[in-house]
Amino acid sequence: MKHLISIEDLRREDAIALLATAEHMAETQERSIRKLPALLGSTVVNLFFEDSTRTRISFEAAAKRLSADVINFSAKGSSVSKGESLKDTALTLQAMGADLVVVRSSSSGAAHRLAHAGWIDQPIVNAGDGAHQHPTQALLDAFTLRRHLRPGNVHGDLAGAHIVIVGDILHSRVARSNVQLLTLLGADVTLVAPPALMPVGASGWPCRILDDLDEALALKPDAIMMLRVQRERMIGGGFFPTEGEYVRRYGLTDIRADRLPEHAIVLHPGPINRGLEIAGSVADSPRSVITEQVAAGVVVRMSVLYHLLAGDQTQEQTR
Ligand code: NCD
């Protein structure tokens, strides 16, 4: 594995190996000294063309826990759709001595372009490109799901688990990456969205498609992942009548959460619109694993950086 651009690039065994290393990283984070020397001397550049708080901070924490140096390059406002500006940025990063570049952009395909245009030789990690892919988010979701639904099975998969993903699928790179990763790991996935927020091509994806959340809850899922209504990508509107109507049909309210099986967990990638896709009380309830997802983000990203930068060197360095 040279880059991490899309879940499509992973085989089942790659995904299992990344999750197993993340479990190992999580163990190291229980110690009094959480910093490991594994990437000492390496420089990780966070290249963010789009706003982000938790993903950028999470990559930064992950790199620092592995003793890498981190440079944050926030290029909000630059247009990556103009190939030249992305190329110039790549040449700058190369000249600065970056060993790995984490990139987030509102253009689908930006990470792929950076990895394959020949401007830069270093490994590229996609931290979200448009509505296309967000592979580390899917890995941290799978990590969190496996801990709850298949506890102790650190080399196993999610075979037989049923996960429902609800909301703004159309704009969601999180949903696309999760459908691919969760099905690669053997899970059964159901997508629920109002018809205007379901991508046209979704009928060809390896999952069940519904437009009624109550019908999905009746299937007794093991987990439900609520997606943020991405208002900033809904220019022109018309995707749903009103916020009240959205809550009534697609919101995870207390009443709906009470109909989930007792063991079922609730996920959300953040940032949350409390009172819209999820009630604040549900986000704060014992079945919510939202803060665990944030913690999983750090160890999963440690694993990804470690695999890409330390390659097949032995895991001894992290002990
Ligand atoms: C997601 C993203 O940016 O794609 N958030 C995240 O990575 N924490 C989902 C979202 O913005 O709703």
XYZ file of N, CA, C and O in Angstrom, residues 89-98 120 122:
48
model
N 1.365 23.649 -5.345
C 1.356 23.280 -3.929
C 2.176 22.016 -3.722
O 2.983 21.927 -2.793
N 2.000 21.055 -4.619
C 2.726 19.786 -4.490
C 4.233 20.012 -4.563
O 5.001 19.465 -3.774
N 4.639 20.875 -5.480
C 6.080 21.148 -5.636
C 6.628 21.832 -4.383
O 7.746 21.557 -3.943
N 5.825 22.707 -3.801
C 6.236 23.384 -2.557
C 6.409 22.363 -1.440
O 7.397 22.389 -0.697
N 5.463 21.460 -1.321
C 5.518 20.459 -0.251
C 6.735 19.556 -0.415
O 7.428 19.229 0.543
N 6.982 19.188 -1.661
C 8.129 18.338 -1.966
C 9.414 19.056 -1.533
O 10.270 18.500 -0.876
N 9.490 20.370 -1.882
C 10.678 21.154 -1.561
C 10.857 21.339 -0.060
O 11.962 21.473 0.440
N 9.730 21.331 0.671
C 9.791 21.491 2.134
C 10.221 20.219 2.845
O 10.378 20.216 4.054
N 10.321 19.143 2.116
C 10.758 17.890 2.714
C 9.646 17.086 3.357
O 9.882 16.342 4.316
N 8.439 17.196 2.832
C 7.341 16.386 3.362
C 7.599 14.910 3.081
O 8.052 14.555 1.991
N 4.815 14.586 -7.193
C 5.299 14.326 -5.838
C 5.365 12.805 -5.655
O 4.506 12.097 -6.165
N 5.779 11.241 -2.607
C 5.465 10.788 -1.251
C 4.072 10.160 -1.143
O 3.195 10.463 -1.952
